[in-house]
Amino acid sequence: MAAEPSPLDSDAIAQRVELEIERALKRNIKGLDLLIADREPVGTMPKTVIHREGTAVLYRYEPVLDEIYRVPLLIVSPPSNKGYIFDLAAGQSFVEFMLNRGYDVYNLDWNPPRRGEAGLGLADYVDRFLPDSFAAIQEITQETEVSLAGYCMGGTLATIYTALHPAAVRNLIAFATPIDFTHMKLFQAWADKRYFDVDLLVRELGVIPADVMLGAFDLSRPANRTAGRMTLWNNMWNDDYVKSYRMFDRWAAETLPVPGEYFREIITRLMWDNALAKNALEVGGRMVDLSGIACPLLNIVAQHDHIVSHEATQPLMHLTGSKDRHEIVSKGGHVSLVAGPAAVRRLWPHIDEWLGVRST
């Protein structure tokens, strides 16, 4: 015969059952709330538009300290994503963190391109939108140098800009930035030139819809959406988890369309030719030579990034001309570098420590 459970075992089992019942009730109640809830608010730090040109929008966040660093910080968003990922919510906002450390923070963000902007290419981003943003910042601050940070393809644009305009950039910070596209294995498979007719896509659509961009991310990790929803259900009782999930889900769902010519150049010149890593990329009639980047450089990589591998970022550490190069490999995934409560503890203080002494 099986032994009778001890009173301690019985109490533990009873407490476990009570907890699971409570969570099950909360899951169902919270699940109904989730279906009818408004979108979670994002981007709460006060900011002002200081420049607008076509698809580009430049914001300045209101400083929160009386004493701020002399060198301003410009963060470049990926053209396919909204910049509020840097200011997701109080307590998990990179912008809020940096403002509280005394930085003068700007964000180059993007609106969906209009049909007439389908012809925008790499040269428009790095020889027009970025220089015009620098000019607007310099008009406000009277500083000739700016610290430049970019996330994912925003980091790629920031890198290209720095190589072409080295005198304007005081420091370069690259978050999960692809440079060697041969190591973007899943995207290489998605954009296999034997089957992927990018010219047809651009010719027929002009502006590339957000669904095409989302499809690439979904194919890179097919079970991710389903697994995410299962995890959400398991944590539906946890208000903080549900709130974070809804904010990240909103950001992902609000993926932007991109200009067709920009998309074509990303596929043909960066993905297929790997021209940036080979120092063979021509933009606006000039060759992009990574050795021309001589400013201090901080390369930030996510240990479990399924989109931009560590190897894809390494030309920043080997081919650039900077003698002041540092790398941080942080736990977590692609988005956790720039958003989320964990980054506040384990990553952003290191960024502040590195950038602060180089911003005076």
CSV table of C-alpha atoms in Angstrom, one decimal:
chain,number,residue,atom,x,y,z
A,1,MET,CA,0.0,0.0,0.0
A,2,ALA,CA,1.1,3.6,-0.8
A,3,ALA,CA,2.2,5.5,2.3
A,4,GLU,CA,-0.1,8.2,3.5
A,5,PRO,CA,1.2,11.7,2.7
A,6,SER,CA,2.5,13.6,5.7
A,7,PRO,CA,0.7,16.7,6.9
A,8,LEU,CA,3.5,18.8,5.4
A,9,ASP,CA,3.1,17.1,2.0
A,10,SER,CA,-0.7,17.6,2.2
A,11,ASP,CA,-0.3,21.2,3.0
A,12,ALA,CA,2.2,21.7,0.2
A,13,ILE,CA,-0.1,19.9,-2.3
A,14,ALA,CA,-3.1,21.9,-1.1
A,15,GLN,CA,-1.2,25.2,-1.5
A,16,ARG,CA,-0.1,24.2,-5.0
A,17,VAL,CA,-3.6,23.3,-6.0
A,18,GLU,CA,-5.0,26.6,-4.6
A,19,LEU,CA,-2.3,28.5,-6.5
A,20,GLU,CA,-3.1,26.8,-9.8
A,21,ILE,CA,-6.8,27.4,-9.4
A,22,GLU,CA,-6.2,31.0,-8.7
A,23,ARG,CA,-4.0,31.3,-11.8
A,24,ALA,CA,-6.5,29.5,-14.0
A,25,LEU,CA,-9.2,31.9,-12.9
A,26,LYS,CA,-6.9,34.9,-13.6
A,27,ARG,CA,-5.9,33.5,-17.0
A,28,ASN,CA,-9.5,33.3,-18.1
A,29,ILE,CA,-10.5,36.7,-16.6
A,30,LYS,CA,-7.3,38.4,-18.0
A,31,GLY,CA,-7.8,36.6,-21.3
A,32,LEU,CA,-11.2,38.3,-21.7
A,33,ASP,CA,-9.7,41.6,-20.7
A,34,LEU,CA,-7.0,41.2,-23.3
A,35,LEU,CA,-9.5,40.8,-26.1
A,36,ILE,CA,-11.3,44.0,-25.4
A,37,ALA,CA,-8.5,46.1,-24.1
A,38,ASP,CA,-7.2,49.2,-25.8
A,39,ARG,CA,-3.6,49.2,-27.1
A,40,GLU,CA,-1.0,49.5,-24.5
A,41,PRO,CA,0.4,53.1,-24.4
A,42,VAL,CA,4.1,53.4,-25.4
A,43,GLY,CA,6.6,56.2,-25.8
A,44,THR,CA,5.9,58.2,-22.7
A,45,MET,CA,8.9,60.4,-22.4
A,46,PRO,CA,8.1,64.0,-23.6
A,47,LYS,CA,9.7,64.8,-27.0
A,48,THR,CA,9.5,67.4,-29.7
A,49,VAL,CA,9.7,67.2,-33.5
A,50,ILE,CA,12.7,69.3,-34.5
A,51,HIS,CA,13.0,68.2,-38.2
A,52,ARG,CA,10.8,66.5,-40.6
A,53,GLU,CA,11.6,65.5,-44.2
A,54,GLY,CA,9.6,63.0,-46.2
A,55,THR,CA,9.6,59.7,-44.4
A,56,ALA,CA,12.1,60.9,-41.8
A,57,VAL,CA,11.1,62.5,-38.4
A,58,LEU,CA,13.7,63.7,-35.9
A,59,TYR,CA,12.7,63.9,-32.3
A,60,ARG,CA,14.4,65.6,-29.4
A,61,TYR,CA,13.6,64.3,-25.9
A,62,GLU,CA,13.3,66.8,-23.2
A,63,PRO,CA,16.3,66.7,-20.9
A,64,VAL,CA,15.5,65.8,-17.3
A,65,LEU,CA,18.7,67.1,-15.6
A,66,ASP,CA,20.0,70.6,-15.4
A,67,GLU,CA,23.5,69.4,-16.3
A,68,ILE,CA,23.9,67.4,-19.4
A,69,TYR,CA,26.8,66.0,-21.4
A,70,ARG,CA,28.2,68.3,-24.1
A,71,VAL,CA,28.0,65.7,-26.9
A,72,PRO,CA,24.4,64.9,-28.0
A,73,LEU,CA,23.3,61.3,-28.7
A,74,LEU,CA,21.4,60.5,-31.8
A,75,ILE,CA,19.7,57.1,-32.0
A,76,VAL,CA,18.7,55.8,-35.5
A,77,SER,CA,15.7,53.5,-35.8
A,78,PRO,CA,15.6,50.7,-38.4
A,79,PRO,CA,13.5,52.0,-41.4
A,80,SER,CA,11.2,49.1,-41.0
A,81,ASN,CA,10.3,49.8,-37.3
A,82,LYS,CA,9.0,52.6,-35.1
A,83,GLY,CA,11.4,54.2,-32.7
A,84,TYR,CA,9.3,53.9,-29.6
A,85,ILE,CA,11.0,50.6,-29.0
A,86,PHE,CA,13.7,52.8,-27.3
A,87,ASP,CA,11.1,54.3,-25.0
A,88,LEU,CA,8.7,51.4,-24.5
A,89,ALA,CA,7.5,52.2,-20.9
A,90,ALA,CA,8.7,53.7,-17.7
A,91,GLY,CA,11.3,51.5,-16.1
A,92,GLN,CA,12.1,49.7,-19.4
A,93,SER,CA,13.0,52.7,-21.6
A,94,PHE,CA,16.5,53.2,-22.9
A,95,VAL,CA,15.7,56.8,-23.6
A,96,GLU,CA,14.5,57.4,-20.0
A,97,PHE,CA,17.6,55.6,-18.7
A,98,MET,CA,20.0,57.8,-20.8
A,99,LEU,CA,18.1,61.0,-20.0
A,100,ASN,CA,18.4,60.3,-16.3
A,101,ARG,CA,22.2,59.8,-16.8
A,102,GLY,CA,22.5,63.3,-18.3
A,103,TYR,CA,22.5,62.7,-22.0
A,104,ASP,CA,20.8,65.0,-24.6
A,105,VAL,CA,18.9,62.3,-26.6
A,106,TYR,CA,17.5,62.5,-30.2
A,107,ASN,CA,15.8,59.8,-32.3
A,108,LEU,CA,15.7,59.6,-36.1
A,109,ASP,CA,12.4,57.8,-36.6
A,110,TRP,CA,10.4,57.0,-39.8
A,111,ASN,CA,6.9,57.3,-41.1
A,112,PRO,CA,5.5,54.9,-43.8
A,113,PRO,CA,6.9,56.0,-47.2
A,114,ARG,CA,4.3,57.4,-49.6
A,115,ARG,CA,4.0,55.9,-53.0
A,116,GLY,CA,6.1,58.7,-54.5
A,117,GLU,CA,8.9,57.8,-52.2
A,118,ALA,CA,9.4,54.3,-53.5
A,119,GLY,CA,12.6,55.4,-55.2
A,120,LEU,CA,14.4,56.3,-51.9
A,121,GLY,CA,17.6,54.4,-51.6
A,122,LEU,CA,20.6,54.0,-49.3
A,123,ALA,CA,22.0,57.4,-50.5
A,124,ASP,CA,18.9,59.2,-49.4
A,125,TYR,CA,19.3,57.8,-45.9
A,126,VAL,CA,23.0,58.3,-45.4
A,127,ASP,CA,23.6,61.4,-47.6
A,128,ARG,CA,20.3,63.2,-46.9
A,129,PHE,CA,18.2,62.2,-43.9
A,130,LEU,CA,21.2,61.6,-41.6
A,131,PRO,CA,23.2,64.7,-42.5
A,132,ASP,CA,20.1,66.9,-42.3
A,133,SER,CA,19.4,65.4,-38.8
A,134,PHE,CA,23.0,66.2,-37.8
A,135,ALA,CA,22.5,69.8,-39.1
A,136,ALA,CA,19.3,70.2,-37.0
A,137,ILE,CA,21.0,68.9,-33.9
A,138,GLN,CA,24.0,71.1,-34.4
A,139,GLU,CA,21.8,74.2,-34.8
A,140,ILE,CA,20.3,73.5,-31.4
A,141,THR,CA,23.4,72.5,-29.5
A,142,GLN,CA,26.2,74.4,-31.4
A,143,GLU,CA,28.2,71.2,-31.2
A,144,THR,CA,30.0,69.9,-34.3
A,145,GLU,CA,30.1,66.3,-33.2
A,146,VAL,CA,27.4,63.9,-32.3
A,147,SER,CA,27.4,60.4,-30.7
A,148,LEU,CA,25.6,58.1,-33.2
A,149,ALA,CA,23.8,54.9,-32.1
A,150,GLY,CA,21.8,52.6,-34.4
A,151,TYR,CA,19.8,49.4,-33.9
A,152,CYS,CA,19.7,46.6,-36.4
A,153,MET,CA,19.5,48.1,-39.9
A,154,GLY,CA,19.5,51.5,-38.2
A,155,GLY,CA,23.0,50.5,-37.0
A,156,THR,CA,23.9,49.5,-40.5
A,157,LEU,CA,22.9,53.0,-41.8
A,158,ALA,CA,24.8,54.6,-38.9
A,159,THR,CA,27.9,52.6,-39.8
A,160,ILE,CA,27.7,53.6,-43.5
A,161,TYR,CA,27.2,57.2,-42.5
A,162,THR,CA,30.2,57.2,-40.2
A,163,ALA,CA,32.4,55.7,-42.8
A,164,LEU,CA,31.3,58.4,-45.3
A,165,HIS,CA,31.2,61.3,-42.8
A,166,PRO,CA,33.8,60.4,-40.2
A,167,ALA,CA,34.4,64.0,-39.0
A,168,ALA,CA,30.8,64.4,-37.8
A,169,VAL,CA,30.7,61.3,-35.5
A,170,ARG,CA,32.3,61.5,-32.0
A,171,ASN,CA,31.3,58.0,-31.0
A,172,LEU,CA,29.5,55.1,-32.7
A,173,ILE,CA,27.3,52.6,-30.8
A,174,ALA,CA,26.0,49.6,-32.8
A,175,PHE,CA,23.1,47.5,-31.4
A,176,ALA,CA,22.7,44.2,-33.1
A,177,THR,CA,24.1,45.6,-36.3
A,178,PRO,CA,24.5,43.4,-39.4
A,179,ILE,CA,27.6,44.1,-41.4
A,180,ASP,CA,28.6,40.7,-42.8
A,181,PHE,CA,25.4,39.5,-44.4
A,182,THR,CA,26.8,36.0,-45.2
A,183,HIS,CA,26.1,35.2,-41.6
A,184,MET,CA,22.5,36.2,-41.8
A,185,LYS,CA,21.7,32.6,-42.6
A,186,LEU,CA,17.9,32.5,-42.3
A,187,PHE,CA,17.5,35.7,-44.3
A,188,GLN,CA,20.0,34.4,-46.9
A,189,ALA,CA,17.6,31.4,-47.3
A,190,TRP,CA,14.6,33.7,-47.5
A,191,ALA,CA,16.2,35.9,-50.1
A,192,ASP,CA,17.8,33.1,-52.2
A,193,LYS,CA,18.6,34.8,-55.5
A,194,ARG,CA,17.6,31.6,-57.4
A,195,TYR,CA,14.0,32.1,-56.4
A,196,PHE,CA,13.6,35.6,-55.1
A,197,ASP,CA,12.8,38.0,-57.9
A,198,VAL,CA,13.4,41.3,-56.1
A,199,ASP,CA,13.2,43.4,-59.3
A,200,LEU,CA,9.7,42.0,-60.0
A,201,LEU,CA,8.6,42.7,-56.4
A,202,VAL,CA,9.9,46.3,-56.5
A,203,ARG,CA,8.5,47.0,-60.0
A,204,GLU,CA,5.0,45.7,-59.2
A,205,LEU,CA,4.7,47.1,-55.6
A,206,GLY,CA,6.9,50.2,-55.5
A,207,VAL,CA,6.7,50.5,-51.7
A,208,ILE,CA,7.3,47.1,-50.1
A,209,PRO,CA,4.4,46.2,-47.7
A,210,ALA,CA,5.0,45.5,-44.0
A,211,ASP,CA,3.7,42.0,-44.5
A,212,VAL,CA,6.7,41.2,-46.6
A,213,MET,CA,9.0,42.3,-43.8
A,214,LEU,CA,7.0,40.4,-41.2
A,215,GLY,CA,7.0,37.3,-43.3
A,216,ALA,CA,10.8,37.3,-43.3
A,217,PHE,CA,10.9,37.5,-39.5
A,218,ASP,CA,8.3,34.8,-39.1
A,219,LEU,CA,10.2,32.5,-41.5
A,220,SER,CA,13.3,33.1,-39.5
A,221,ARG,CA,11.6,31.5,-36.5
A,222,PRO,CA,8.4,29.7,-37.6
A,223,ALA,CA,7.2,28.6,-34.2
A,224,ASN,CA,7.9,31.9,-32.4
A,225,ARG,CA,4.5,33.4,-32.7
A,226,THR,CA,2.7,30.2,-31.5
A,227,ALA,CA,5.2,29.7,-28.7
A,228,GLY,CA,4.8,33.3,-27.7
A,229,ARG,CA,1.1,33.0,-27.4
A,230,MET,CA,1.4,29.8,-25.4
A,231,THR,CA,3.8,31.6,-23.0
A,232,LEU,CA,1.4,34.5,-22.8
A,233,TRP,CA,-1.4,32.1,-21.8
A,234,ASN,CA,0.7,30.4,-19.1
A,235,ASN,CA,1.6,33.9,-17.7
A,236,MET,CA,-1.9,35.5,-18.1
A,237,TRP,CA,-2.2,35.7,-14.4
A,238,ASN,CA,0.9,38.0,-14.3
A,239,ASP,CA,-0.1,41.6,-15.0
A,240,ASP,CA,3.5,42.8,-15.5
A,241,TYR,CA,4.2,40.0,-18.1
A,242,VAL,CA,0.9,40.7,-20.0
A,243,LYS,CA,1.7,44.4,-20.1
A,244,SER,CA,5.2,43.8,-21.5
A,245,TYR,CA,3.9,41.3,-24.0
A,246,ARG,CA,1.2,43.7,-25.3
A,247,MET,CA,3.7,46.5,-25.8
A,248,PHE,CA,6.2,44.3,-27.7
A,249,ASP,CA,3.4,42.7,-29.7
A,250,ARG,CA,2.2,46.2,-30.6
A,251,TRP,CA,5.6,47.2,-31.8
A,252,ALA,CA,6.1,44.1,-33.9
A,253,ALA,CA,2.6,44.5,-35.4
A,254,GLU,CA,3.4,48.1,-36.4
A,255,THR,CA,6.2,47.1,-38.7
A,256,LEU,CA,6.6,49.7,-41.4
A,257,PRO,CA,6.6,49.4,-45.2
A,258,VAL,CA,9.9,50.4,-46.8
A,259,PRO,CA,10.8,52.1,-50.1
A,260,GLY,CA,11.3,49.7,-52.9
A,261,GLU,CA,14.7,51.0,-54.0
A,262,TYR,CA,16.1,50.8,-50.4
A,263,PHE,CA,14.7,47.2,-50.2
A,264,ARG,CA,16.3,46.3,-53.5
A,265,GLU,CA,19.7,47.6,-52.4
A,266,ILE,CA,19.5,45.8,-49.1
A,267,ILE,CA,18.8,42.5,-51.0
A,268,THR,CA,21.2,42.9,-53.9
A,269,ARG,CA,24.1,44.9,-52.5
A,270,LEU,CA,24.2,43.8,-48.9
A,271,MET,CA,22.5,40.4,-48.8
A,272,TRP,CA,23.7,39.0,-52.1
A,273,ASP,CA,27.0,40.8,-52.8
A,274,ASN,CA,28.0,41.3,-49.1
A,275,ALA,CA,29.4,44.6,-50.4
A,276,LEU,CA,29.6,46.4,-47.1
A,277,ALA,CA,31.8,43.8,-45.4
A,278,LYS,CA,34.0,43.6,-48.6
A,279,ASN,CA,34.4,47.4,-48.7
A,280,ALA,CA,32.8,47.3,-52.1
A,281,LEU,CA,29.6,49.2,-51.4
A,282,GLU,CA,29.1,52.4,-53.4
A,283,VAL,CA,26.7,55.0,-52.1
A,284,GLY,CA,26.2,58.3,-53.8
A,285,GLY,CA,29.2,57.8,-56.0
A,286,ARG,CA,31.6,57.1,-53.1
A,287,MET,CA,33.0,53.8,-51.8
A,288,VAL,CA,32.1,52.9,-48.2
A,289,ASP,CA,35.4,51.9,-46.6
A,290,LEU,CA,35.0,50.6,-43.0
A,291,SER,CA,38.6,51.5,-42.3
A,292,GLY,CA,37.5,55.1,-42.5
A,293,ILE,CA,35.7,54.7,-39.1
A,294,ALA,CA,38.2,56.1,-36.6
A,295,CYS,CA,36.0,57.2,-33.8
A,296,PRO,CA,35.5,55.2,-30.5
A,297,LEU,CA,33.2,52.3,-31.3
A,298,LEU,CA,31.0,50.1,-29.1
A,299,ASN,CA,29.6,46.9,-30.6
A,300,ILE,CA,26.7,45.4,-28.7
A,301,VAL,CA,25.6,41.9,-29.4
A,302,ALA,CA,22.8,39.7,-28.0
A,303,GLN,CA,24.0,36.3,-27.0
A,304,HIS,CA,20.8,34.6,-28.3
A,305,ASP,CA,20.0,36.8,-31.2
A,306,HIS,CA,18.3,34.7,-33.9
A,307,ILE,CA,18.2,37.6,-36.4
A,308,VAL,CA,21.7,39.2,-36.3
A,309,SER,CA,24.3,36.7,-35.2
A,310,HIS,CA,27.5,37.6,-33.4
A,311,GLU,CA,29.5,36.8,-36.6
A,312,ALA,CA,27.4,39.2,-38.7
A,313,THR,CA,28.7,42.1,-36.5
A,314,GLN,CA,32.4,41.2,-36.4
A,315,PRO,CA,33.7,43.5,-39.3
A,316,LEU,CA,33.0,46.3,-36.8
A,317,MET,CA,35.7,44.8,-34.6
A,318,HIS,CA,38.2,43.7,-37.3
A,319,LEU,CA,37.8,46.0,-40.4
A,320,THR,CA,37.2,49.5,-38.9
A,321,GLY,CA,40.0,51.9,-38.3
A,322,SER,CA,39.1,52.7,-34.7
A,323,LYS,CA,41.8,52.2,-32.1
A,324,ASP,CA,39.2,52.5,-29.3
A,325,ARG,CA,36.9,49.4,-30.0
A,326,HIS,CA,34.9,47.6,-27.4
A,327,GLU,CA,32.3,44.8,-27.5
A,328,ILE,CA,29.6,43.8,-25.1
A,329,VAL,CA,27.9,40.4,-25.5
A,330,SER,CA,24.7,40.6,-23.5
A,331,LYS,CA,22.4,37.8,-22.4
A,332,GLY,CA,19.0,37.8,-24.2
A,333,GLY,CA,17.7,38.2,-27.7
A,334,HIS,CA,17.5,40.7,-30.5
A,335,VAL,CA,15.0,43.2,-28.9
A,336,SER,CA,16.2,42.8,-25.3
A,337,LEU,CA,19.2,45.0,-26.0
A,338,VAL,CA,17.1,48.1,-26.5
A,339,ALA,CA,14.0,47.4,-24.5
A,340,GLY,CA,13.0,45.5,-21.4
A,341,PRO,CA,13.6,45.6,-17.6
A,342,ALA,CA,16.6,43.2,-17.7
A,343,ALA,CA,18.6,45.5,-19.9
A,344,VAL,CA,18.3,48.3,-17.2
A,345,ARG,CA,20.3,46.1,-14.9
A,346,ARG,CA,22.8,44.2,-17.0
A,347,LEU,CA,23.5,46.2,-20.1
A,348,TRP,CA,22.6,49.9,-20.1
A,349,PRO,CA,24.9,50.8,-17.1
A,350,HIS,CA,27.8,49.6,-19.2
A,351,ILE,CA,26.8,51.7,-22.1
A,352,ASP,CA,26.6,54.8,-19.8
A,353,GLU,CA,30.0,54.0,-18.3
A,354,TRP,CA,31.5,53.7,-21.8
A,355,LEU,CA,29.8,56.7,-23.4
A,356,GLY,CA,30.0,59.1,-20.5
A,357,VAL,CA,33.8,59.5,-20.5
A,358,ARG,CA,33.6,60.0,-24.3
A,359,SER,CA,30.9,62.7,-24.2
A,360,THR,CA,32.6,65.5,-22.4
